[in-house]
Coordinates of C-alpha atoms (C1' of nucleotides) in Angstrom, one line a residue:
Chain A
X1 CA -45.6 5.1 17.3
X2 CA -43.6 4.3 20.2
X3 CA -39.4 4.1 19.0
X4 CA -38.6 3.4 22.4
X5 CA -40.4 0.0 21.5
X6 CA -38.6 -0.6 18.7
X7 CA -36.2 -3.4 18.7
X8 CA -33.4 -4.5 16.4
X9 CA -34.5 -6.5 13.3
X10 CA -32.9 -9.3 13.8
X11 CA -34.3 -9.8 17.2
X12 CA -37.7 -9.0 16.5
X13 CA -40.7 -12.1 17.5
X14 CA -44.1 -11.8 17.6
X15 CA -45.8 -8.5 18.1
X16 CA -42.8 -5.9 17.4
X17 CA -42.1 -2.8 16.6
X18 CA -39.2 -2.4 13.9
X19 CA -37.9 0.7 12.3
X20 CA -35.0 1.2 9.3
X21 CA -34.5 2.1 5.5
X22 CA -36.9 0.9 3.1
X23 CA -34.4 -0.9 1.0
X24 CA -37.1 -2.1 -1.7
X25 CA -40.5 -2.2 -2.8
X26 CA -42.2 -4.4 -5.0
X27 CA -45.9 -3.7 -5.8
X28 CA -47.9 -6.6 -6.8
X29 CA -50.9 -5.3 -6.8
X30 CA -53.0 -7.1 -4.7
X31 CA -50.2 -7.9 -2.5
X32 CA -47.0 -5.4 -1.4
X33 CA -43.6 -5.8 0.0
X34 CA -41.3 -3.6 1.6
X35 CA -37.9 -4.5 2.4
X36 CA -36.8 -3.0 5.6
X37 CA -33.3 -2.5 6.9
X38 CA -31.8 -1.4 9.8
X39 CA -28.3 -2.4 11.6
X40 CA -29.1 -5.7 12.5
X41 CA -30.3 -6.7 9.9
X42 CA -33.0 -6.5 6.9
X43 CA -37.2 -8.0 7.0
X44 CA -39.9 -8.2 4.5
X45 CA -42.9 -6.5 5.6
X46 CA -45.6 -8.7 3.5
X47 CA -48.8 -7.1 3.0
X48 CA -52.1 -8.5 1.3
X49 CA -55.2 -6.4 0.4
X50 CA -57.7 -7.4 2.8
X51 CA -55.8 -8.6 5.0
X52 CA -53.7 -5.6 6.1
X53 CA -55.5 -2.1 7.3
X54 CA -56.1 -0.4 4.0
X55 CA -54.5 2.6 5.5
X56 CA -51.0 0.4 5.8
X57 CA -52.2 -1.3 2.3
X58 CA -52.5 2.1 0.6
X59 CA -49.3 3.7 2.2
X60 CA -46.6 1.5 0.7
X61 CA -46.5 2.5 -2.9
X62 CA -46.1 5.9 -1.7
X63 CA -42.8 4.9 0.0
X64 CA -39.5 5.9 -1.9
X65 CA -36.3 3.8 -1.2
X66 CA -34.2 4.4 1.8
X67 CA -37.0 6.2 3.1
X68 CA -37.2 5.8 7.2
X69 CA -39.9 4.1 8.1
X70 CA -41.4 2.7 11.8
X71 CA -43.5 -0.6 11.3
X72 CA -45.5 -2.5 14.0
X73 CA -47.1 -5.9 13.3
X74 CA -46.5 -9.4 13.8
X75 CA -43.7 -11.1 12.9
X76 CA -44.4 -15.0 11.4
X77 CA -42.4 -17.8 10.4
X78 CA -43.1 -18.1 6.3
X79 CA -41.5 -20.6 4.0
X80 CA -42.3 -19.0 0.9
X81 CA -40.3 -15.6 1.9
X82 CA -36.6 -16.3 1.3
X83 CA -35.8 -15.0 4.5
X84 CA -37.9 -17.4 6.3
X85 CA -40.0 -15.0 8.2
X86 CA -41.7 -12.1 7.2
X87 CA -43.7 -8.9 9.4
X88 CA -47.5 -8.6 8.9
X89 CA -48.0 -4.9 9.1
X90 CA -50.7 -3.3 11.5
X91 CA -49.6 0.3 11.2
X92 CA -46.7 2.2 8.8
X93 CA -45.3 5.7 10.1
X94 CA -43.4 7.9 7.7
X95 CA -40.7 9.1 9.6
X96 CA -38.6 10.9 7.1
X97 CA -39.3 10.5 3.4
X98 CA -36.0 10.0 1.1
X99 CA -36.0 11.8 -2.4
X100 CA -35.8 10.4 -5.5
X101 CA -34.2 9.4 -7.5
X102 CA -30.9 8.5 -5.3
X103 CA -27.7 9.9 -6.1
X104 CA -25.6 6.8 -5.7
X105 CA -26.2 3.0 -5.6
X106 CA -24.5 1.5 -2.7
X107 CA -26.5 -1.7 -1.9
X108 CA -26.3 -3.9 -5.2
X109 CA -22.3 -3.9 -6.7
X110 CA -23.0 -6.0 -9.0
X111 CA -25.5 -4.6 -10.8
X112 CA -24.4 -1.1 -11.2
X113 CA -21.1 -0.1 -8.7
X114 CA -21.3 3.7 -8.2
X115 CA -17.5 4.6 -8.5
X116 CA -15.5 5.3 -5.5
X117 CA -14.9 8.7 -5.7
X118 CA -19.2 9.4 -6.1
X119 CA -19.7 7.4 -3.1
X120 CA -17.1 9.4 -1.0
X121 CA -19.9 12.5 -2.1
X122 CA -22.4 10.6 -0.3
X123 CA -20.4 8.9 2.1
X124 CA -23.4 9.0 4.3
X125 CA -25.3 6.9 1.4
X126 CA -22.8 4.7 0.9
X127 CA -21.8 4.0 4.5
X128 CA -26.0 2.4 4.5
X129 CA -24.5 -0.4 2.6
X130 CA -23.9 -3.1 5.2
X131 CA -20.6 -3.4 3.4
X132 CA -19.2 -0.3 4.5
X133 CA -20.2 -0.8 8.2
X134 CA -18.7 -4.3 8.1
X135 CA -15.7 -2.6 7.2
X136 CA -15.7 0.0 10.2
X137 CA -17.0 -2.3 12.6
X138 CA -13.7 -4.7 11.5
X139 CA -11.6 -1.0 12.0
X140 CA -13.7 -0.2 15.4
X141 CA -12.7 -4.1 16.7
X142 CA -8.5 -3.3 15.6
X143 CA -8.5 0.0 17.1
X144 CA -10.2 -1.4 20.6
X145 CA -8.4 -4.3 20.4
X146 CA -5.3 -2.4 20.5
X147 CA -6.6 0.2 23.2
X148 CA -7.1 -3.5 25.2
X149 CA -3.6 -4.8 24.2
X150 CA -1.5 -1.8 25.0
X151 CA -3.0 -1.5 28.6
X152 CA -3.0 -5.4 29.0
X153 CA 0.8 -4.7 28.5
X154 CA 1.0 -1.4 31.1
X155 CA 0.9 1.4 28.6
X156 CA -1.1 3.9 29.1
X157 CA -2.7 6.3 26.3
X158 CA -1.7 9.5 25.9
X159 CA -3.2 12.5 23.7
X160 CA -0.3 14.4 22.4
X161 CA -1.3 18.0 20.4
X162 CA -1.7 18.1 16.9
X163 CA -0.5 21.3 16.6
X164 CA 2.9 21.8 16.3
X165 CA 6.0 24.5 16.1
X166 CA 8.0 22.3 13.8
X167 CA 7.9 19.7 11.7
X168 CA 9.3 16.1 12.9
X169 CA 10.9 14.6 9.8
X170 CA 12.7 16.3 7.3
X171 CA 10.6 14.4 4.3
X172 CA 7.3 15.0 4.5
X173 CA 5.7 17.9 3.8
X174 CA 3.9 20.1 6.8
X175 CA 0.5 21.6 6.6
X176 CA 0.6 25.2 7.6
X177 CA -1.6 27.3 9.5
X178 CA -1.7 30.7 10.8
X179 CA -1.6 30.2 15.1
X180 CA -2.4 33.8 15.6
X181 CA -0.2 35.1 13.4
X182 CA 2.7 33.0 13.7
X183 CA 3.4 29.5 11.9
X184 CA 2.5 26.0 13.2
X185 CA 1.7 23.1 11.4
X186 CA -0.1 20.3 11.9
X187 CA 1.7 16.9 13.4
X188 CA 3.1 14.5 11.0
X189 CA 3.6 12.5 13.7
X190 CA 3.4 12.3 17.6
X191 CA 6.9 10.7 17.5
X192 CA 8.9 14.0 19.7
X193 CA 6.3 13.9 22.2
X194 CA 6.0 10.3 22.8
X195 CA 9.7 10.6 23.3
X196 CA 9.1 13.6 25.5
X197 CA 7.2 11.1 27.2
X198 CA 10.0 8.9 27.5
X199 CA 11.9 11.9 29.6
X200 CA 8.9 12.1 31.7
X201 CA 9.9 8.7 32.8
X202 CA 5.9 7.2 31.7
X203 CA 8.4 4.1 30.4
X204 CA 5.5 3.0 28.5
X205 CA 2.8 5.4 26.3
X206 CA 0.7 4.7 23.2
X207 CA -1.7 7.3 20.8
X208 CA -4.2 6.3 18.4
X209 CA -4.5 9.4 16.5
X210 CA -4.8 11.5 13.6
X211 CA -1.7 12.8 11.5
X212 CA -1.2 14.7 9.0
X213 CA 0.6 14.6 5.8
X214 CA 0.7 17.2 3.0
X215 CA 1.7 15.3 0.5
X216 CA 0.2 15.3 -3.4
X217 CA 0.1 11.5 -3.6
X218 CA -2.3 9.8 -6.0
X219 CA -2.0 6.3 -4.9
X220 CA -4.7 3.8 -3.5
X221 CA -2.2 3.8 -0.3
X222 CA -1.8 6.9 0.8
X223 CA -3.7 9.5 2.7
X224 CA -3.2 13.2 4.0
X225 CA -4.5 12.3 7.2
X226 CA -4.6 9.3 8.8
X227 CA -5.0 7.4 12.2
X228 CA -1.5 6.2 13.5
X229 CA -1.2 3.6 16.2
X230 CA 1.7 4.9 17.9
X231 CA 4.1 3.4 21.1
X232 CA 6.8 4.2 22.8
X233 CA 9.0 2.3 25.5
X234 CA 11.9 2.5 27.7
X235 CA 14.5 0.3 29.0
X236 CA 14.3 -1.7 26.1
X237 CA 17.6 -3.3 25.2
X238 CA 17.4 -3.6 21.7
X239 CA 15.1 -2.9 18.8
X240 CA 13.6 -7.0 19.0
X241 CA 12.2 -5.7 22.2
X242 CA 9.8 -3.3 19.8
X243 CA 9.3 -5.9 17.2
X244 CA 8.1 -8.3 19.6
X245 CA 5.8 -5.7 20.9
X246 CA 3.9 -4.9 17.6
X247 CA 3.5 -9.1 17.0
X248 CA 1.9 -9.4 20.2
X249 CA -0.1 -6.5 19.2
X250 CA -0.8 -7.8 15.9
X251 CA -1.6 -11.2 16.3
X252 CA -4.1 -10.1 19.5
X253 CA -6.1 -7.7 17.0
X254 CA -6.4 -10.1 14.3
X255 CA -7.7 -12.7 16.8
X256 CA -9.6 -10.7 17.7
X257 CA -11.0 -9.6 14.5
X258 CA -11.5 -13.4 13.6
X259 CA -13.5 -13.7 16.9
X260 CA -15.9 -11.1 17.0
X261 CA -16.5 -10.0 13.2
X262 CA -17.6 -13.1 12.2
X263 CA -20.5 -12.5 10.1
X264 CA -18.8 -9.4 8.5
X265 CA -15.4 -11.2 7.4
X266 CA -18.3 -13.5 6.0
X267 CA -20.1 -10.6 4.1
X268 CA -16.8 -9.3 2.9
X269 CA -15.3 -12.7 2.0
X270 CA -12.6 -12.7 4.1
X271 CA -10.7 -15.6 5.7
X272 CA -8.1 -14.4 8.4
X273 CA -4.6 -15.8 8.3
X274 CA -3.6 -15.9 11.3
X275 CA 0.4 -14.9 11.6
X276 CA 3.0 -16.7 14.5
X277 CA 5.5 -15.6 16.1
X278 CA 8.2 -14.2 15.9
X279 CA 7.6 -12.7 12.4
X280 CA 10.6 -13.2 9.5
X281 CA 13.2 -10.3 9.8
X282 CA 15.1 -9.7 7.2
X283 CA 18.1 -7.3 7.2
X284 CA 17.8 -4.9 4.2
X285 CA 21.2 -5.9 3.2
X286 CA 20.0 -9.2 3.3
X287 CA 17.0 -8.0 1.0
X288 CA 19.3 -6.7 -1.4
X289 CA 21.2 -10.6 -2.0
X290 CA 17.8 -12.0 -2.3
X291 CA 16.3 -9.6 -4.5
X292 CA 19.7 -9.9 -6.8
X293 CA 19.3 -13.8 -7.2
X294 CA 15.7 -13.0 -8.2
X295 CA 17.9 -10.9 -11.2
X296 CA 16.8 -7.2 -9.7
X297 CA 19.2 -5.0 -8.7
X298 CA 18.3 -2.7 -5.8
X299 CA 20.6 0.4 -5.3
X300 CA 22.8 -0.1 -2.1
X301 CA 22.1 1.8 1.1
X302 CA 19.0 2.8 -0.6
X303 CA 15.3 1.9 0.4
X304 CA 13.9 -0.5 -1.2
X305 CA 11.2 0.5 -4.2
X306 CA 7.3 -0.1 -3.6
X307 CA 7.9 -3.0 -6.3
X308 CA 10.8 -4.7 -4.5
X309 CA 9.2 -4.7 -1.6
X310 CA 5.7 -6.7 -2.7
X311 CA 8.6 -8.9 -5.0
X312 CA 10.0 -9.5 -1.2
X313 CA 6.5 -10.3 0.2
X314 CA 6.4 -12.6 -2.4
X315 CA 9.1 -14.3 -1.8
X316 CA 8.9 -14.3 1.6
X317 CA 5.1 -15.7 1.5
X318 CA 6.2 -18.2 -0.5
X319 CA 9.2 -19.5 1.9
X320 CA 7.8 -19.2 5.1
X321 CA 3.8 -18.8 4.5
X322 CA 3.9 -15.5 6.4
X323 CA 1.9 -12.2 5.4
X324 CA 4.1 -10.2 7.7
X325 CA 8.0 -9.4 7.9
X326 CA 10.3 -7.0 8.8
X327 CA 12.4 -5.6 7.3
X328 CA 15.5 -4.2 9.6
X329 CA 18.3 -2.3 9.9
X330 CA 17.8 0.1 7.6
X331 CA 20.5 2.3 6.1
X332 CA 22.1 5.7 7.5
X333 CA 22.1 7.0 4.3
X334 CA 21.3 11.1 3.5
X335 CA 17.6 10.6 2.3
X336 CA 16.9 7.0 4.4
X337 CA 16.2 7.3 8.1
X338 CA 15.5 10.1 10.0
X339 CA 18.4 12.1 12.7
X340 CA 16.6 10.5 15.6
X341 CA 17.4 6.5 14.9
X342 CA 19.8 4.7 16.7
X343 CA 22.7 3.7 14.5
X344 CA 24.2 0.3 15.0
X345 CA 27.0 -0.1 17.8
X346 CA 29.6 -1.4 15.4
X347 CA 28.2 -1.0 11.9
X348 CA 27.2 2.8 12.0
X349 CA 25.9 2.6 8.2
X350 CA 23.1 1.2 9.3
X351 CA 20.6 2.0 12.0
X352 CA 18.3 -0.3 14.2
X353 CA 15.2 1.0 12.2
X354 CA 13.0 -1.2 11.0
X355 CA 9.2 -1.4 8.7
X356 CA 6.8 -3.8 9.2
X357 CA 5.0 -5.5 6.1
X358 CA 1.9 -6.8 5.5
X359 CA 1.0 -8.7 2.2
X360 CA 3.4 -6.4 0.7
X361 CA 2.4 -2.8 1.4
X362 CA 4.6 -1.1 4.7
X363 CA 2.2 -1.1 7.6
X364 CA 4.2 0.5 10.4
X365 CA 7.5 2.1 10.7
X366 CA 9.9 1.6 13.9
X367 CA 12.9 1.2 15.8
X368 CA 15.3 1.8 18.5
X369 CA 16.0 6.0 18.9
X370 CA 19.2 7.5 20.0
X371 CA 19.0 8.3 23.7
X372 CA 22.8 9.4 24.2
X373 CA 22.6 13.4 23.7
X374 CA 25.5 14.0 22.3
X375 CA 25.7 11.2 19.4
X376 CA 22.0 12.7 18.8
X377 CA 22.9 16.3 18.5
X378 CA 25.8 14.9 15.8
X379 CA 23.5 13.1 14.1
X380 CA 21.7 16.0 13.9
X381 CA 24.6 17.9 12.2
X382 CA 25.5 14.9 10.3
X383 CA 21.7 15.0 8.3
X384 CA 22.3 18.9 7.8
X385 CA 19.9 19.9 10.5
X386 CA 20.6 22.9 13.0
X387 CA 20.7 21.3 16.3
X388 CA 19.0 25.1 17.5
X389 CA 16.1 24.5 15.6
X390 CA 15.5 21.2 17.5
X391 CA 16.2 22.8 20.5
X392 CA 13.1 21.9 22.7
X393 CA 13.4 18.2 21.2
X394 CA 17.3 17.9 22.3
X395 CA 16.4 19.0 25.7
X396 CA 14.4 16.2 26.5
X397 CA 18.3 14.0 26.2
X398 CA 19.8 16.4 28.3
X399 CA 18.5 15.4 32.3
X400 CA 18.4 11.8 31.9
X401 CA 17.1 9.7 29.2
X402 CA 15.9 5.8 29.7
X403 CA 17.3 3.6 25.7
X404 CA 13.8 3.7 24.1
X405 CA 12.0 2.7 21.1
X406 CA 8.9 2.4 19.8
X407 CA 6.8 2.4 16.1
X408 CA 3.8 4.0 14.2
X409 CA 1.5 1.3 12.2
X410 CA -1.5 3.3 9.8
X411 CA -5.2 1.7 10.9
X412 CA -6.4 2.0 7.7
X413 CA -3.8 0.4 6.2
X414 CA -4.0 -2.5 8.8
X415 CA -7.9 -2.5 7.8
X416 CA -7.0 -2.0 3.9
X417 CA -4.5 -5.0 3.9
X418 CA -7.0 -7.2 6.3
X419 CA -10.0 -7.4 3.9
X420 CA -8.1 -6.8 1.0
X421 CA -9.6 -3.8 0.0
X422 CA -8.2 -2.2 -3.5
X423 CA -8.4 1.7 -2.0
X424 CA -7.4 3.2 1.3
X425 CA -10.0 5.5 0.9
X426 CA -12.4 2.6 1.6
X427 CA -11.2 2.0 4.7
X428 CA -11.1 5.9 5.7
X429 CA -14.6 7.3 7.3
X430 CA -13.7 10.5 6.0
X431 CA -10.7 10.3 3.7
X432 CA -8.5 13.4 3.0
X433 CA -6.5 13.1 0.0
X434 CA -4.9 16.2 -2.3
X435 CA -8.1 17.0 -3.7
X436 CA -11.0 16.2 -1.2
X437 CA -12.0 17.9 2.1
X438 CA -15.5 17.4 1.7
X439 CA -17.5 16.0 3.4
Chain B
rG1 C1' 5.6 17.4 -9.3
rC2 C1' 6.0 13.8 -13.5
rC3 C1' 3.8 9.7 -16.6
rC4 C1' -0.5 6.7 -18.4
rU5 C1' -5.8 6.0 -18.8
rG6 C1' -10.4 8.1 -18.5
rG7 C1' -14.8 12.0 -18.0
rU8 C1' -21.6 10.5 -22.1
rG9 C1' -29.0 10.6 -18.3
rG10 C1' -29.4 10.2 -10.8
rU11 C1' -25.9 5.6 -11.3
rG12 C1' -22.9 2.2 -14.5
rC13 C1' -21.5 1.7 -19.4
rA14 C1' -21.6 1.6 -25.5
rG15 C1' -20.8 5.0 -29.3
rC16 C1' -15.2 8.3 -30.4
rC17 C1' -10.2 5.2 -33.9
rC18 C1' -13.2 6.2 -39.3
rG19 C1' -17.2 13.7 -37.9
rG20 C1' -23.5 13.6 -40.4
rU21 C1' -29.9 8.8 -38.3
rU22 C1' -34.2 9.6 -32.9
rA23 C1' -26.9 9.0 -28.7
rA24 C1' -27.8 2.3 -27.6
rC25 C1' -28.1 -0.9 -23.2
rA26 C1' -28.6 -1.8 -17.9
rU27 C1' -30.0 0.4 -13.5
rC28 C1' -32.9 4.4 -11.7
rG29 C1' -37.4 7.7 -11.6
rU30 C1' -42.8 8.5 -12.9
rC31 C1' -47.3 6.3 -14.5
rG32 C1' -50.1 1.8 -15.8
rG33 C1' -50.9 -3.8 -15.5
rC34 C1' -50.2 -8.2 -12.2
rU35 C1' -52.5 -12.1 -5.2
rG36 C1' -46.2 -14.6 -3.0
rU37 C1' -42.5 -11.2 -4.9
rC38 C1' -37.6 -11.7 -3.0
rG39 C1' -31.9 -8.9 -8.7
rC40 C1' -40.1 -9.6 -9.3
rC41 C1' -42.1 -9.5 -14.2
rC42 C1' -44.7 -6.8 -18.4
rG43 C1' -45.8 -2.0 -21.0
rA44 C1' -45.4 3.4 -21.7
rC45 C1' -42.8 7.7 -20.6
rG46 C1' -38.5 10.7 -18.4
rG47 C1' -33.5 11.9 -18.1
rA48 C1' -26.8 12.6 -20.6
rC49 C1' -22.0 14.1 -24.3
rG50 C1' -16.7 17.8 -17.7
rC51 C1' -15.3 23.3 -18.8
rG52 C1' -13.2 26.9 -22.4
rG53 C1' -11.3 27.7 -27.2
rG54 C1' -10.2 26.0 -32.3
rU55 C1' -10.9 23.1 -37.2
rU56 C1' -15.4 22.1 -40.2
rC57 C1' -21.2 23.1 -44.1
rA58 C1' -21.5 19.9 -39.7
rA59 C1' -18.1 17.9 -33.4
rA60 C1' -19.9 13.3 -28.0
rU61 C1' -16.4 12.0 -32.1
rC62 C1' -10.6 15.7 -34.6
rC63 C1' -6.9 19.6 -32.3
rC64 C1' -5.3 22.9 -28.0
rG65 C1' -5.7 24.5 -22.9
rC66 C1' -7.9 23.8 -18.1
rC67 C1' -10.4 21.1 -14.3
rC68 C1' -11.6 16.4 -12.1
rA69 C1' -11.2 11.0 -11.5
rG70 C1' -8.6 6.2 -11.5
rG71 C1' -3.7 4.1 -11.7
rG72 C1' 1.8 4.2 -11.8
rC73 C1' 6.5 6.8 -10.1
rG74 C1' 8.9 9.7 -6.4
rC75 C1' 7.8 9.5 -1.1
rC76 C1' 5.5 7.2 2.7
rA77 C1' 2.0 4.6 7.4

RNA sequence: GCCCUGGUGGUGCAGCCCGGUUAACAUCGUCGGCUGUCGCCCGACGGACGCGGGUUCAAAUCCCGCCCAGGGCGCCA
């Protein structure tokens, strides 16, 4: 049969050739169905003894689910087929026979849900279901949408190496690997080069890109690799400048989420709230007076706990009927921000850094950096580092540096908190955690 | 790294507390029956106690260790 025929199910009419996974069969007897699916969509291939080519007739109980089949017939209205139409096959080709039984069952959640951690074995099985591809087309249509934005804006994308000398922060943990015999490690983060960038005088870059985390986290939350949507920008005159940035950025991706996914926010039961601008910012010192009238005690110049912060969200969605807030000016404290933040003018306990949160779980991490060499290089000292190791970094301050600033938001965290999904591993192609690295 | 919960046919679960029958049920698979199914239906059959050690006449069940999973904490996007 002739593929380059065949057309998407759910524009096939008339005389058509259709070709997908055989998602059921019911054997009547006298009369057969086969439930086809492909992308598009899924069709009932209806076929009656005598009325079909006994060759077709004879083939179908032979068929195994998610077998691939090709299918030519006619496609006809029919009001006793739930789907309204149904194909009348002329000719069945076997183009690759599944085996049985399956290993997983991906298509019917209700019935029997194959836990996660199976369906990550067959990822390639699960991702049939047209659940999963709802959810990475939703993840495809944030990740273009902010390629779109950012250049809309005059950024331009940069790809910044993933192999690394040295690690960025001090607090997460480093992958090692052997680069001929010496040490590198993969990047945590493309934060020194986008900064680097900054030196270059490119005034405005962005990354969508892996990084890596090596830490043993058993949460629903976290991953050892994940995509971070990463910018950077001069001439900025305060950290707003970057908050107003990642808004824009937010509210254009979810718009554009609502306007193109319709039909999967509709298979996934989703309803988008659409967030306004400007979002609610709320100073962590200010966090800590609200959180104590609510009769919790947060420890001062400390980051908040995972618990105070959705107890914040809470609040938060309550007053103002936003999912999103910031939460800014963090604290200078020995185990809060990293060297690189720019502490505030007059107040230097606390820094212009700043999270981003959506329905409660920390979406992107930001803020204003210290451009001015030498209060870097001291703030270096001042978090125990050795400015030498850092060498390479500290030379980008030293020949001219534009005040810059910029964030790093995780896609699949974006994508978990969007459809509400209960596991970041569901939004994750491929997800890497402590224990998997297959497939 | 620590804490909690769990691991039983291909998949999902019951049984475990209180040791002893053919390890139940659903789904799935194979075969048979059925001319409009669409979570098809009906019948037959098939298939399982995470790994290692211990207690016992006897272990899915009790004890110890390990591995894995889910969740929580730390930490983080």
């Amino acid at each position: 049969m002739d593929l380059a025929r065949r057309i998407p199910i759910r524009d096939a009419k008339g005389k058509a050739i259709v070709a997908g996974f055989v998602e059921e069969i019911r054997d009547l007897k006298n009369i057969r169905f086969l439930v086809l699916r492909d992308r598009s969509g899924i069709l009932q291939v209806t076929a009656k003894h005598g009325e079909v080519p006994e060759e077709v007739f004879s083939q179908i109980p032979s068929l195994t689910r998610e077998s691939v089949v090709c299918v030519e017939g006619l496609i006809v209205k029919s009001p006793i087929a739930k789907l309204g139409r149904e194909l009348i096959p002329s000719k069945i080709e076997v183009l690759s026979k599944a085996e049985t039984p399956l290993p997983i069952e991906f298509l019917r959640p209700e019935i029997v849900k194959t836990a996660l951690d199976k369906r990550l074995d067959y990822r390639f099985l699960d991702l049939r279901s047209p659940k999963s591809y709802a959810i990475f087309k939703i993840q495809d249509v944030l990740s273009d949408a902010a390629h779109r934005f950012f250049k809309e804006e005059g950024f331009i994308e940069i790809h910044t190496s993933k192999l690394v000398a040295q690690a960025t922060e001090s607090g997460a943990n480093v992958f090692q690997v052997d680069y001929f015999g010496r040490d590198a490690y993969l990047a945590q983060s493309p934060q020194f080069y986008k900064q680097m960038m900054m030196a270059a005088g490119f005034e405005k870059v962005f990354e969508i890109a892996p990084v890596f985390r090596a830490e043993k986290h058993h949460t629903p939350r976290h991953l050892c690799e994940y995509t971070s949507i990463d910018f950077e920008m001069s001439y900025i005159s305060g950290p707003e400048d970057i908050m107003e940035v990642l808004e824009k950025l937010v509210i254009f991706a979810l718009g554009e989420v609502q306007r193109r996914c319709k039909s999967e926010l509709e298979l996934l039961k989703v309803k988008v709230e659409m967030p306004e601008a400007p979002f609610p910012k709320i100073t962590l010192r200010k966090a800590y007076t609200i959180l104590e009238e609510k009769g919790v005690k947060p420890p001062y110049m400390e980051d908040l706990e995972s618990e105070h912060e959705r107890l914040l969200a809470s609040i938060i969605k309550e007053e103002t009927g936003s999912d999103f807030f910031f939460l800014t000016e963090y604290a200078w404290a020995p185990d809060s921000r990293p060297f690189y933040v720019m502490r505030k003018e007059n107040e230097p306990d606390w820094t212009y850094a700043f999270d981003l949160f959506y329905k409660g779980l920390e979406l992107t991490t930001g803020g204003q950096r210290e451009h001015r060499y030498e209060k870097l290089k001291e703030q270096c000292k001042l978090k125990g580092l050795e400015p030498e190791d850092f060498r390479f970094y500290l030379d980008f301050f030293r020949y001219g540096m534009p005040p810059h600033g910029g964030s790093g938001t995780g896609l699949e965290r974006f994508t978990m908190q969007l459809l509400n999904l209960s596991n970041i591993r569901e939004a994750t192609l491929l997800p890497r955690d402590p224990e998997r690295l297959i497939p």
